Amino acid sequence: MTLPPPSGPPTPSGALHPPGAPTAPLAPTEPFTNRPVLAADVEPLRDEHFIGLDRRYLLLSLGLVGAACAAAVVVTAVLAAMAGNRGLVLLLGGAALLLLAGLAVFTVASFRRWAYQLREHDVSVRRGVITLSVASVPYARVQHVSIRRGALERLAGLATVDVNSAGPDISIPGLPVHDAERVRQLITKRAGTGG
Amino acid sequence: MADLSQPHRQSPLAVLFLALKALGSIGLSQQLILLFFILTGALDGRLLPLVTAAVTLLTAVATLGWWRYTFQLIDDQLVVTKGIIRVDRLTVPFDRIQSISIDQQLLHRITGLVKVTVDTAGSDDAEFTIDALDRPLAEAFQRQTLAGRAAQRAAASNNLSTPTAHSDTHLGAASMDALLGGGQPRSADIGDDAGQVVLRHNVRRLVLTALTAPPWTALAVLGPLTAASDQLGDRLQERIPDVDLSGFVWWWIPIVLLAILIISIVTNFITVFTQHWDLTLRASPQALRRTSGLLSKSSRASSPTRVQMLRSRQNPLQRAVGLSTVGLASIGDGDLSLPGCDDRQVDQLRHLVDLPLSAALPLDQRIDRRQVYLAVRNTAVVIAATTAAGWWLVGRWSLLLTPLVLLRWAYVRRYVQTFRWSMSGPLATRSDVVMRVHELALPHKANAVRVTQTIFERRRDLAHLHLDTAAGTVTVGMIPVGLARDLRDRILLAAETDDRPWM
């Protein structure tokens, strides 16, 4: 049960109270309501409506990992040819390749999880492998929206949308450029009209 | 009456204020280095020319800064122009000004000047100041700015819009185009600038606050004391020659502890009385202003709507006397910290920022006990790895780390047993291990809501819920994932439909 608000501010105890001080209430003057929120009024965020990222983003990410693997192989081969202790170099090279293989698996798992959902009043982003996180930002709380395009993203025709709020920021990478622009326009428009 | 539509400058004595501000920005370490050079005589013969050059440079820079700093009121805006090499022009529309206050610090009282503080609704800095003004000019500035703001808000109140019914369905690609249309602006708030004293600490309250402050501030001086311990020991030996102080004796321990306690109490008294002397909170529908200070009065302000969260902290000593430290976390730099508040004052502060009173919050929900297992398991893994690595370095001494697992178990067990939360209104949490910490945030102030799950939580259908405001986050962990998602949806609904301003 929720208690009704007090009719006025309580007198501070143990504190000096200046004589003749005004006693007008300080609470906002708009009418107070406290209707119950029914389950039917709450629109749940549904998992099935999340939209995944473009597959080109996965290929781009795996391509970077692949390039790192190739570089590791080359460096290992060169060092093995030059160094006296080939066994140690090969061991370290193998460990590096193993780490990169793990990174590739992690990249695929991360891509599968990363998704976004636009609703009428908020935007949500789901991401994470070890710690799964679903972050939702109401449009009315968005400070500004920007689009980022790195060199490789430009080659692949992709972009990242960054949504900044006074709380945590969220990012949606791996969007086709046209979609990224539409998402930016939508969020900016809705943010400007108060969601 | 002063014509503030023309650029005005600060009083010529502002040069002194600017020079002192520049000196203060040099930095404590640089000042100590300079003092060291002077005391060791490294600057003999060169001190006077150096000081003369420094004073001349400081005066020149301060004078230029004073000459380039102007303010005026034009086109319903406050315009401040400043800067020597790069000119900055700060423009603040009247309707973003929450309140204007006139204060006097120690130097102001000596020179007969005042400092004007303008509270704005900006997202970064809640307030800025125009220093060293003549009082008549400051009062004219305050009058004309607030009159302009009232006129602007009265005009804006004629453009109220009606909120539409809320629905939050999923958008397909086609719907995105349909929704890229116009919307209606929100209504503007109207309020006056009357202030009322709602909290003022007297001497007795300050004494209690000082006595119940954490007694470990003396640890800050332990380092220098340890460094000087040899010299101190020699001097003590001279005074007490009959007692052998060359080796460690057990009765040093209570003496050292007592010394730490006494130094802490003295330090706390000095800190509390200089920082919180005449601590006063004034409130109006538009502004909350906290002033305090013995030698120089400090003033911090926020508006009730800018307050995003309320935190109260209570150590065991404070709990014994019924006091707590309340923090009103606001957007930007407007955080208000109010130590030494009793329960009635805490409730009054809650009422000021539209939060329910303590009695109205059930705080009857608990978190999953498996938090204890998780915390102990993780700690045990870390301690085991550290012990194994330490065994290689220091031998069996690394086993001294193992009791930490037991300590961690005791701490987390106590945390889980005492942690309570609820969301009937605000999202409220309370933990009570050594320090009792209470956090509250209203759902409509949420800037983001997150539901996170670690691997452990995913396997057991548990989750963390985070309500992110513009001034901090309230987190409830290890609750059923279905409940976390439901609460997330309710918080989003509140943030998207509640007409109350969130800042």
XYZ file of C-alpha atoms in Angstrom:
698
model
C 0.000 0.000 0.000
C 1.285 3.449 -0.876
C 0.784 6.178 1.703
C -0.574 9.519 0.460
C 1.952 12.350 0.411
C 2.127 14.643 3.483
C 0.126 17.871 3.340
C 3.199 20.017 3.909
C 6.922 19.808 4.635
C 7.783 18.515 8.141
C 9.374 21.006 10.512
C 13.095 20.307 10.858
C 13.924 19.183 14.382
C 17.058 20.262 16.168
C 17.470 23.006 13.571
C 17.036 26.754 13.773
C 13.715 27.863 12.392
C 13.778 31.543 11.451
C 10.725 33.446 12.749
C 8.244 34.569 10.165
C 9.536 32.099 7.610
C 7.031 31.346 4.855
C 5.214 28.046 5.311
C 4.015 27.548 1.745
C 4.375 23.932 0.595
C 7.356 23.219 -1.616
C 5.951 20.191 -3.457
C 5.064 20.569 -7.139
C 1.509 21.852 -7.650
C 0.406 19.426 -10.424
C -2.319 16.993 -9.316
C -0.945 13.780 -7.861
C -2.143 10.438 -9.197
C -1.111 6.967 -8.221
C -3.035 4.561 -10.397
C -1.899 0.942 -10.363
C 0.170 -0.118 -13.352
C -1.539 -3.176 -14.781
C 0.457 -5.916 -16.431
C -1.559 -5.298 -19.590
C -0.267 -1.696 -19.707
C 3.350 -2.807 -19.754
C 4.733 -3.637 -23.167
C 7.377 -6.311 -22.658
C 10.571 -6.175 -24.663
C 10.364 -9.296 -26.795
C 13.467 -11.249 -27.725
C 12.056 -12.275 -31.097
C 11.912 -8.659 -32.286
C 15.623 -8.046 -31.982
C 17.334 -7.431 -35.310
C 20.807 -8.867 -35.819
C 23.751 -7.149 -37.426
C 24.715 -7.395 -41.073
C 26.720 -10.522 -41.911
C 29.361 -8.350 -43.534
C 30.285 -7.153 -40.046
C 31.079 -10.747 -39.040
C 33.144 -11.255 -42.172
C 34.962 -7.997 -41.495
C 35.715 -8.959 -37.894
C 36.819 -12.471 -38.855
C 38.919 -10.970 -41.616
C 40.765 -8.865 -39.055
C 41.337 -11.922 -36.881
C 42.518 -13.817 -39.928
C 44.949 -11.050 -40.791
C 46.273 -11.152 -37.236
C 46.701 -14.942 -37.542
C 48.572 -14.565 -40.799
C 50.820 -11.942 -39.238
C 51.439 -14.231 -36.272
C 52.414 -17.087 -38.587
C 54.802 -14.886 -40.558
C 56.406 -13.420 -37.454
C 56.769 -16.868 -35.907
C 58.345 -18.253 -39.059
C 60.784 -15.357 -39.325
C 61.753 -15.512 -35.653
C 62.070 -19.323 -35.796
C 64.440 -18.986 -38.726
C 66.542 -16.356 -36.929
C 66.396 -17.458 -33.291
C 68.530 -20.123 -31.711
C 65.750 -21.616 -29.578
C 63.241 -22.564 -32.264
C 61.206 -24.672 -29.878
C 60.382 -21.713 -27.648
C 59.513 -19.484 -30.587
C 57.259 -22.119 -32.091
C 55.616 -22.645 -28.702
C 54.938 -18.922 -28.321
C 53.721 -18.710 -31.902
C 51.414 -21.630 -31.317
C 50.052 -20.012 -28.164
C 49.396 -16.800 -30.076
C 47.567 -18.716 -32.803
C 45.524 -20.522 -30.178
C 44.553 -17.210 -28.616
C 43.561 -15.852 -32.004
C 41.508 -18.967 -32.697
C 39.730 -18.371 -29.414
C 39.216 -14.761 -30.424
C 37.611 -15.946 -33.672
C 35.192 -18.168 -31.753
C 34.469 -15.269 -29.408
C 33.851 -12.981 -32.391
C 31.301 -15.367 -33.875
C 29.528 -15.795 -30.523
C 29.519 -12.020 -29.995
C 28.089 -11.418 -33.466
C 25.247 -13.856 -32.822
C 24.312 -12.078 -29.623
C 24.641 -8.477 -30.839
C 21.229 -7.185 -31.906
C 19.037 -4.121 -31.607
C 15.355 -3.328 -31.376
C 13.587 -0.079 -32.142
C 10.229 0.500 -30.539
C 8.001 3.552 -30.616
C 9.551 5.039 -27.503
C 12.903 3.397 -26.906
C 15.868 1.667 -28.472
C 17.414 -1.482 -27.012
C 20.710 -3.191 -27.713
C 21.569 -6.749 -26.725
C 25.220 -7.795 -26.617
C 27.780 -9.794 -24.695
C 29.152 -13.312 -24.555
C 30.371 -13.885 -21.008
C 28.052 -11.240 -19.559
C 24.888 -10.850 -21.580
C 23.481 -7.342 -21.403
C 20.273 -5.807 -22.752
C 20.367 -2.028 -22.468
C 17.313 0.117 -23.223
C 17.332 3.876 -23.685
C 14.081 5.857 -24.019
C 14.206 8.282 -26.946
C 13.311 11.091 -24.576
C 16.634 10.568 -22.805
C 18.812 10.600 -25.901
C 21.242 13.541 -25.958
C 22.566 13.035 -29.441
C 23.070 10.351 -32.095
C 26.093 10.006 -34.326
C 27.292 7.698 -37.091
C 30.834 6.383 -37.199
C 32.495 4.805 -40.216
C 36.006 3.475 -39.976
C 38.116 2.792 -43.053
C 37.227 -0.896 -43.204
C 33.582 -0.210 -42.462
C 33.522 2.208 -45.407
C 34.928 -0.515 -47.656
C 32.264 -2.938 -46.486
C 29.462 -0.369 -46.758
C 28.754 -0.497 -43.025
C 28.432 2.047 -40.210
C 28.071 2.224 -36.432
C 25.334 4.237 -34.767
C 26.259 5.697 -31.359
C 23.404 6.761 -29.109
C 24.489 9.072 -26.304
C 22.405 9.712 -23.224
C 23.125 11.207 -19.835
C 23.443 7.623 -18.642
C 25.419 4.923 -20.447
C 25.869 5.159 -24.221
C 24.920 2.354 -26.568
C 26.323 1.448 -29.963
C 24.880 -0.463 -32.888
C 27.694 -1.544 -35.216
C 27.463 -3.441 -38.455
C 24.530 -1.603 -39.989
C 24.296 -0.973 -43.721
C 24.885 2.737 -44.298
C 21.347 3.398 -45.436
C 19.863 1.660 -42.390
C 22.244 3.468 -40.078
C 21.100 6.807 -41.464
C 17.419 5.845 -41.067
C 18.012 4.699 -37.503
C 19.825 7.935 -36.727
C 17.050 10.025 -38.205
C 14.357 8.110 -36.354
C 16.051 8.309 -32.971
C 16.951 11.980 -33.438
C 13.417 12.825 -34.487
C 11.831 10.959 -31.606
C 14.336 12.358 -29.139
C 13.530 15.878 -30.271
C 9.811 15.348 -29.803
C 10.249 13.891 -26.343
C 10.016 10.216 -27.338
C 18.899 51.408 -12.451
C 21.876 49.889 -14.236
C 21.396 49.349 -17.976
C 22.457 45.727 -18.276
C 21.838 45.594 -21.993
C 25.290 47.194 -22.281
C 28.422 45.166 -21.431
C 29.430 45.528 -17.785
C 32.648 44.594 -16.085
C 33.442 43.322 -12.633
C 34.788 45.688 -9.984
C 38.463 46.722 -10.572
C 39.265 44.826 -7.375
C 38.450 41.685 -9.352
C 42.104 41.851 -10.451
C 43.042 40.750 -6.943
C 40.563 37.861 -7.046
C 41.814 36.704 -10.424
C 45.433 36.889 -9.282
C 44.682 34.800 -6.200
C 42.741 32.305 -8.306
C 45.712 31.985 -10.659
C 48.023 31.435 -7.660
C 45.676 28.788 -6.332
C 45.714 26.960 -9.651
C 49.515 26.562 -9.514
C 49.096 23.422 -7.490
C 50.033 22.342 -4.015
C 53.075 20.332 -5.082
C 54.544 23.259 -7.019
C 53.960 25.583 -4.059
C 55.695 23.115 -1.738
C 58.657 22.865 -4.125
C 58.920 26.655 -4.205
C 58.739 26.801 -0.419
C 61.478 24.162 -0.222
C 63.749 26.213 -2.468
C 63.147 29.334 -0.377
C 63.756 27.609 2.952
C 66.920 25.869 1.779
C 68.319 29.135 0.495
C 68.605 28.024 -3.101
C 67.059 31.273 -4.253
C 69.163 33.631 -2.113
C 69.864 36.802 -4.049
C 67.419 35.846 -6.749
C 64.285 35.750 -4.646
C 63.359 39.404 -4.867
C 63.690 39.738 -8.667
C 61.817 36.451 -9.109
C 59.007 37.522 -6.828
C 58.814 40.927 -8.518
C 58.649 39.339 -11.953
C 56.008 36.846 -10.819
C 53.845 39.529 -9.219
C 54.149 41.748 -12.297
C 53.197 38.906 -14.629
C 50.322 37.825 -12.407
C 48.986 41.389 -12.192
C 49.252 41.862 -15.948
C 47.417 38.627 -16.717
C 44.756 39.313 -14.091
C 44.220 42.844 -15.381
C 43.847 41.611 -18.943
C 41.444 38.930 -17.748
C 39.399 41.538 -15.897
C 39.353 43.859 -18.937
C 38.158 41.099 -21.271
C 35.420 39.779 -18.975
C 32.053 41.374 -19.628
C 28.452 40.359 -19.099
C 25.137 41.746 -20.350
C 21.501 40.851 -20.770
C 20.311 41.008 -24.385
C 17.525 39.272 -26.333
C 16.286 37.247 -23.340
C 19.755 35.839 -22.780
C 22.653 36.283 -20.431
C 25.797 36.765 -22.487
C 29.224 36.474 -20.885
C 32.311 37.249 -22.939
C 35.728 36.321 -21.568
C 39.193 35.213 -22.501
C 42.522 36.828 -23.289
C 43.950 34.898 -26.235
C 40.848 32.930 -27.134
C 37.535 34.706 -26.684
C 34.697 32.607 -25.264
C 31.122 33.752 -25.503
C 28.760 31.983 -23.140
C 25.079 32.409 -23.868
C 22.445 31.237 -21.418
C 18.772 31.695 -22.303
C 16.725 33.016 -19.384
C 14.511 29.936 -19.260
C 17.539 27.747 -18.527
C 18.358 29.762 -15.446
C 17.038 27.998 -12.357
C 18.086 30.535 -9.763
C 20.572 33.318 -9.031
C 22.169 33.762 -5.658
C 24.456 36.404 -4.176
C 27.132 35.213 -1.747
C 30.061 36.648 0.141
C 33.196 34.747 1.057
C 35.926 35.989 3.380
C 37.744 38.161 0.848
C 34.440 39.493 -0.470
C 33.494 40.650 3.004
C 36.797 42.464 3.369
C 36.497 44.250 0.014
C 32.748 44.870 0.188
C 32.051 42.897 -3.003
C 29.797 39.920 -3.721
C 29.795 36.823 -5.894
C 26.822 36.040 -8.122
C 26.096 32.366 -8.773
C 23.878 31.476 -11.709
C 22.274 28.015 -11.634
C 21.438 26.684 -15.056
C 19.760 23.593 -16.389
C 22.809 22.596 -18.457
C 23.840 18.967 -18.639
C 27.514 19.567 -17.745
C 27.916 22.419 -15.274
C 24.988 23.184 -13.044
C 26.213 26.683 -12.214
C 28.736 29.335 -13.061
C 29.784 32.483 -11.213
C 30.377 36.151 -11.875
C 32.820 37.164 -9.186
C 33.730 40.445 -7.502
C 30.733 42.598 -8.317
C 29.472 45.663 -6.482
C 26.370 44.738 -4.538
C 23.977 47.243 -6.238
C 25.020 45.949 -9.663
C 24.662 42.323 -8.523
C 21.188 42.966 -7.165
C 20.139 44.747 -10.368
C 21.482 41.806 -12.368
C 19.539 39.342 -10.230
C 16.315 41.350 -10.453
C 16.416 41.891 -14.199
C 17.442 38.323 -15.036
C 14.732 36.731 -12.935
C 12.142 39.176 -14.260
C 13.185 38.281 -17.797
C 12.990 34.592 -16.987
C 9.515 34.927 -15.476
C 8.324 36.804 -18.546
C 9.769 34.159 -20.845
C 8.204 31.283 -18.935
C 4.838 33.020 -18.839
C 4.977 33.279 -22.621
C 6.023 29.616 -22.938
C 3.137 28.426 -20.728
C 0.726 29.431 -23.481
C 2.142 26.674 -25.693
C 1.159 23.612 -23.617
C 0.641 20.338 -25.507
C -1.462 17.290 -24.606
C 0.415 13.999 -24.254
C -0.839 11.174 -26.489
C -1.782 7.710 -25.317
C 1.261 5.500 -24.865
C 1.992 2.387 -26.843
C 5.347 0.839 -27.428
C 5.030 -1.686 -30.215
C 7.883 -3.069 -32.208
C 8.824 -1.107 -35.319
C 9.292 -2.849 -38.606
C 11.247 -1.286 -41.445
C 8.079 0.205 -43.005
C 6.939 1.698 -39.709
C 10.225 3.579 -39.390
C 9.358 5.728 -42.406
C 5.857 6.399 -41.101
C 7.195 7.526 -37.767
C 9.783 9.927 -39.195
C 7.273 12.737 -38.760
C 6.875 15.754 -36.467
C 5.967 15.806 -32.781
C 4.784 18.271 -30.175
C 7.139 20.038 -27.760
C 6.771 19.425 -24.053
C 5.332 22.051 -21.730
C 7.650 24.335 -19.750
C 7.752 24.567 -15.965
C 6.860 27.791 -14.210
C 8.044 28.663 -10.742
C 9.277 31.494 -8.595
C 12.610 31.881 -6.868
C 11.430 32.113 -3.199
C 13.805 30.251 -0.858
C 12.880 28.668 2.473
C 15.300 27.336 5.057
C 14.498 23.657 5.468
C 17.650 22.510 7.217
C 20.222 24.301 9.326
C 22.754 22.540 11.551
C 23.512 24.068 14.913
C 26.732 23.600 16.888
C 25.431 20.541 18.733
C 24.655 18.812 15.456
C 28.103 19.633 14.099
C 29.740 18.217 17.237
C 27.777 14.983 16.843
C 28.680 14.863 13.149
C 32.363 15.262 13.957
C 32.274 12.663 16.716
C 30.551 10.100 14.514
C 32.712 10.635 11.424
C 34.968 7.682 10.486
C 37.928 7.596 12.899
C 40.609 6.731 10.368
C 41.458 10.113 8.902
C 44.681 9.951 10.951
C 45.886 7.221 8.623
C 46.596 10.005 6.157
C 49.316 11.323 8.449
C 50.739 7.890 9.275
C 52.952 7.958 6.221
C 54.797 11.182 7.125
C 54.870 10.105 10.782
C 56.486 6.800 9.853
C 59.022 8.616 7.700
C 59.915 10.863 10.620
C 59.704 8.089 13.226
C 63.487 7.893 13.788
C 63.778 11.589 14.603
C 60.644 11.465 16.746
C 61.987 8.398 18.554
C 65.294 10.157 19.307
C 63.546 13.231 20.686
C 61.230 11.085 22.798
C 64.223 9.139 24.142
C 65.830 12.463 25.202
C 62.726 13.381 27.152
C 62.249 9.931 28.720
C 65.842 8.664 29.206
C 64.824 6.018 31.766
C 62.721 4.088 29.281
C 64.394 2.086 26.520
C 62.673 2.904 23.260
C 65.163 1.208 20.955
C 63.116 -1.969 20.489
C 59.462 -2.761 19.889
C 57.295 -3.294 22.998
C 53.712 -4.442 23.060
C 52.368 -1.395 24.876
C 53.193 0.746 21.822
C 50.163 -0.766 20.109
C 47.424 0.735 22.320
C 49.351 4.018 22.450
C 49.565 4.185 18.672
C 45.895 3.248 18.333
C 44.934 5.876 20.877
C 47.064 8.439 19.070
C 45.375 7.554 15.768
C 41.967 7.916 17.400
C 42.791 11.284 18.961
C 44.319 12.639 15.759
C 41.298 11.397 13.808
C 38.838 13.059 16.174
C 40.746 16.346 16.079
C 41.008 16.185 12.281
C 37.318 15.399 11.989
C 36.407 18.337 14.193
C 38.551 20.700 12.157
C 37.153 19.361 8.871
C 33.523 19.380 9.961
C 33.621 22.825 11.537
C 35.493 24.514 8.701
C 33.548 22.838 5.900
C 30.074 22.512 7.406
C 29.785 25.520 9.714
C 26.266 26.965 9.428
C 25.249 24.227 6.991
C 21.983 25.436 5.539
C 19.716 24.031 2.885
C 17.308 26.451 1.276
C 14.607 25.170 -1.010
C 12.157 26.576 -3.483
C 10.234 24.808 -6.253
C 13.046 25.853 -8.600
C 16.221 25.467 -6.567
C 17.908 23.658 -3.703
C 20.874 25.616 -2.354
C 23.346 24.311 0.194
C 25.648 26.794 1.882
C 28.249 26.184 4.552
C 31.739 27.169 5.597
C 33.554 28.906 8.434
C 36.366 30.859 6.798
C 34.868 30.944 3.328
C 31.295 30.198 2.473
C 30.781 27.579 -0.194
C 27.564 27.326 -2.089
C 26.239 24.487 -4.183
C 22.893 24.436 -5.865
C 20.673 22.214 -7.845
C 16.996 22.163 -8.611
C 14.697 19.450 -7.213
C 14.074 18.090 -10.689
C 17.809 17.813 -11.424
C 18.256 15.484 -8.453
C 18.428 11.990 -9.948
C 19.147 9.808 -6.947
C 19.223 9.937 -3.198
C 21.922 8.080 -1.281
C 22.223 7.906 2.474
C 25.137 6.390 4.336
C 25.306 5.546 8.016
C 28.286 4.067 9.846
C 27.731 2.263 13.176
C 28.545 5.401 15.198
C 26.055 7.465 13.229
C 23.464 4.740 13.614
C 23.853 4.880 17.376
C 22.955 8.581 17.461
C 20.409 8.462 14.642
C 22.318 10.517 12.060
C 23.229 9.846 8.451
C 24.928 11.525 5.522
C 22.536 12.197 2.688
C 23.726 12.779 -0.857
C 21.421 14.253 -3.483
C 23.066 13.198 -6.729
C 22.333 15.728 -9.448
C 23.221 16.157 -13.069
C 26.569 17.846 -13.587
C 28.371 19.363 -10.584
C 25.291 20.016 -8.499
C 25.669 17.096 -6.054
C 24.547 18.115 -2.587
C 26.084 16.312 0.386
C 24.362 16.840 3.725
C 26.054 15.143 6.682
C 24.521 14.876 10.121
C 20.862 14.544 9.125
C 18.406 12.855 11.462
C 15.561 10.619 10.270
C 13.045 13.452 10.126
C 15.372 15.563 8.000
C 16.050 12.618 5.704
C 12.301 12.255 5.167
C 12.040 15.969 4.524
C 14.770 15.740 1.885
C 12.982 12.834 0.266
C 9.800 14.876 0.116
C 11.671 17.773 -1.502
C 12.832 15.599 -4.389
C 9.507 13.816 -4.806
C 10.534 10.550 -3.159
C 8.251 8.687 -0.740
C 8.959 8.774 2.981
C 10.855 5.980 4.711
C 7.708 4.461 6.200
C 6.124 4.166 2.749
C 8.901 1.965 1.335
C 8.441 -1.726 2.162
C 11.993 -2.866 1.257
C 10.795 -6.430 1.595
C 12.509 -8.112 -1.369
C 15.725 -10.106 -0.971
C 18.368 -11.339 -3.351
C 19.280 -14.928 -4.080
C 21.499 -16.615 -1.484
C 23.568 -18.211 -4.187
C 25.368 -14.866 -4.328
C 27.371 -16.119 -1.344
C 28.495 -19.277 -3.138
C 29.397 -17.305 -6.245
C 31.410 -14.686 -4.375
C 33.261 -17.258 -2.257
C 33.982 -19.459 -5.256
C 35.420 -16.575 -7.265
C 37.474 -15.369 -4.306
C 38.758 -18.877 -3.638
C 39.903 -19.219 -7.239
C 41.767 -15.914 -7.108
C 43.305 -16.650 -3.705
C 44.341 -20.143 -4.826
C 46.056 -18.761 -7.907
C 47.725 -15.998 -5.904
C 48.824 -18.427 -3.188
C 50.287 -20.773 -5.766
C 52.198 -17.937 -7.402
C 53.197 -16.585 -4.001
C 54.447 -20.012 -2.852
C 56.978 -19.891 -5.640
C 58.160 -16.447 -4.437
C 57.850 -16.422 -0.646
C 57.171 -20.030 0.306
C 54.617 -20.978 2.930
C 54.035 -17.319 3.883
C 51.663 -17.150 0.928
C 49.240 -19.317 2.917
C 48.495 -16.218 4.989
C 46.167 -15.221 2.160
C 43.783 -18.119 2.738
C 41.846 -16.532 5.654
C 40.708 -13.917 3.144
C 38.304 -16.494 1.741
C 36.689 -16.817 5.148
C 36.492 -13.044 5.488
C 34.904 -12.789 2.064
C 32.360 -15.468 3.014
C 31.451 -13.610 6.208
C 31.144 -10.290 4.385
C 29.007 -11.548 1.502
C 26.846 -13.674 3.787
C 26.110 -10.609 5.909
C 25.508 -8.588 2.723
C 22.994 -11.109 1.346
C 21.237 -11.444 4.705
C 20.779 -7.684 5.081
C 20.283 -6.533 1.463
C 16.731 -5.424 0.819
C 15.112 -3.819 -2.166
C 11.732 -2.870 -3.570
C 10.141 -1.081 -6.489
C 6.843 0.246 -5.190
C 7.463 3.731 -6.565
C 11.187 4.349 -6.651
C 13.711 1.571 -7.081
C 15.157 1.411 -3.589
C 17.966 -0.699 -2.170
C 19.465 -0.986 1.291
C 22.599 -2.847 2.314
C 23.854 -3.125 5.861
C 27.213 -4.820 6.334
C 29.252 -2.313 8.311
C 28.003 0.819 6.601
C 24.257 1.061 6.019
C 23.785 2.347 2.469
C 20.409 3.341 1.115
C 19.876 4.260 -2.547
C 16.716 5.441 -4.254
C 15.913 6.511 -7.786
C 12.595 7.276 -9.414
C 11.847 5.206 -12.537
C 10.883 8.245 -14.604
C 14.412 9.590 -14.122
C 15.926 6.568 -15.832
C 18.205 7.371 -18.742
C 18.781 3.715 -19.482
C 17.791 0.363 -18.036
C 19.982 -2.707 -18.299
C 19.425 -6.346 -17.522
C 22.709 -8.253 -17.360
C 23.449 -11.930 -16.836
C 26.765 -13.607 -16.190
C 27.239 -17.240 -17.189
C 26.467 -18.297 -13.607
C 23.232 -16.276 -13.626
C 22.154 -17.528 -17.053
C 22.346 -21.134 -15.867
C 20.197 -20.377 -12.845
C 17.735 -17.923 -14.476
C 18.991 -15.020 -12.425
C 19.966 -11.509 -13.530
C 21.108 -8.062 -12.440
C 18.873 -5.038 -12.968
C 20.517 -1.611 -13.393
C 18.584 1.640 -13.397
C 20.961 4.231 -14.870
C 20.237 7.861 -14.142
C 22.230 10.882 -15.206
C 23.931 10.944 -11.811
C 24.470 7.296 -10.915
C 23.098 3.785 -11.046
C 20.944 1.755 -8.700
C 21.624 -1.962 -9.071
C 19.792 -4.996 -7.790
C 21.608 -8.253 -8.403
C 20.793 -11.946 -8.310
C 17.035 -11.677 -8.803
C 14.929 -13.950 -11.058
C 15.440 -12.989 -14.692
C 11.690 -12.830 -15.354
C 11.289 -10.347 -12.510
C 14.250 -8.302 -13.744
C 12.735 -8.084 -17.224
C 9.332 -7.149 -15.874
C 10.852 -4.398 -13.754
C 12.799 -3.170 -16.766
C 9.601 -2.891 -18.791
C 7.882 -1.018 -15.951
C 10.781 1.401 -15.612
C 10.720 2.066 -19.352
C 6.982 2.655 -19.182
C 7.462 5.164 -16.373
C 10.303 6.951 -18.171
C 8.271 7.184 -21.369
C 4.888 8.182 -19.973
C 5.512 10.141 -16.789
C 4.946 13.831 -17.503
C 7.081 15.011 -14.613
C 10.372 16.550 -15.798
C 13.327 14.268 -15.282
C 15.796 17.197 -15.124
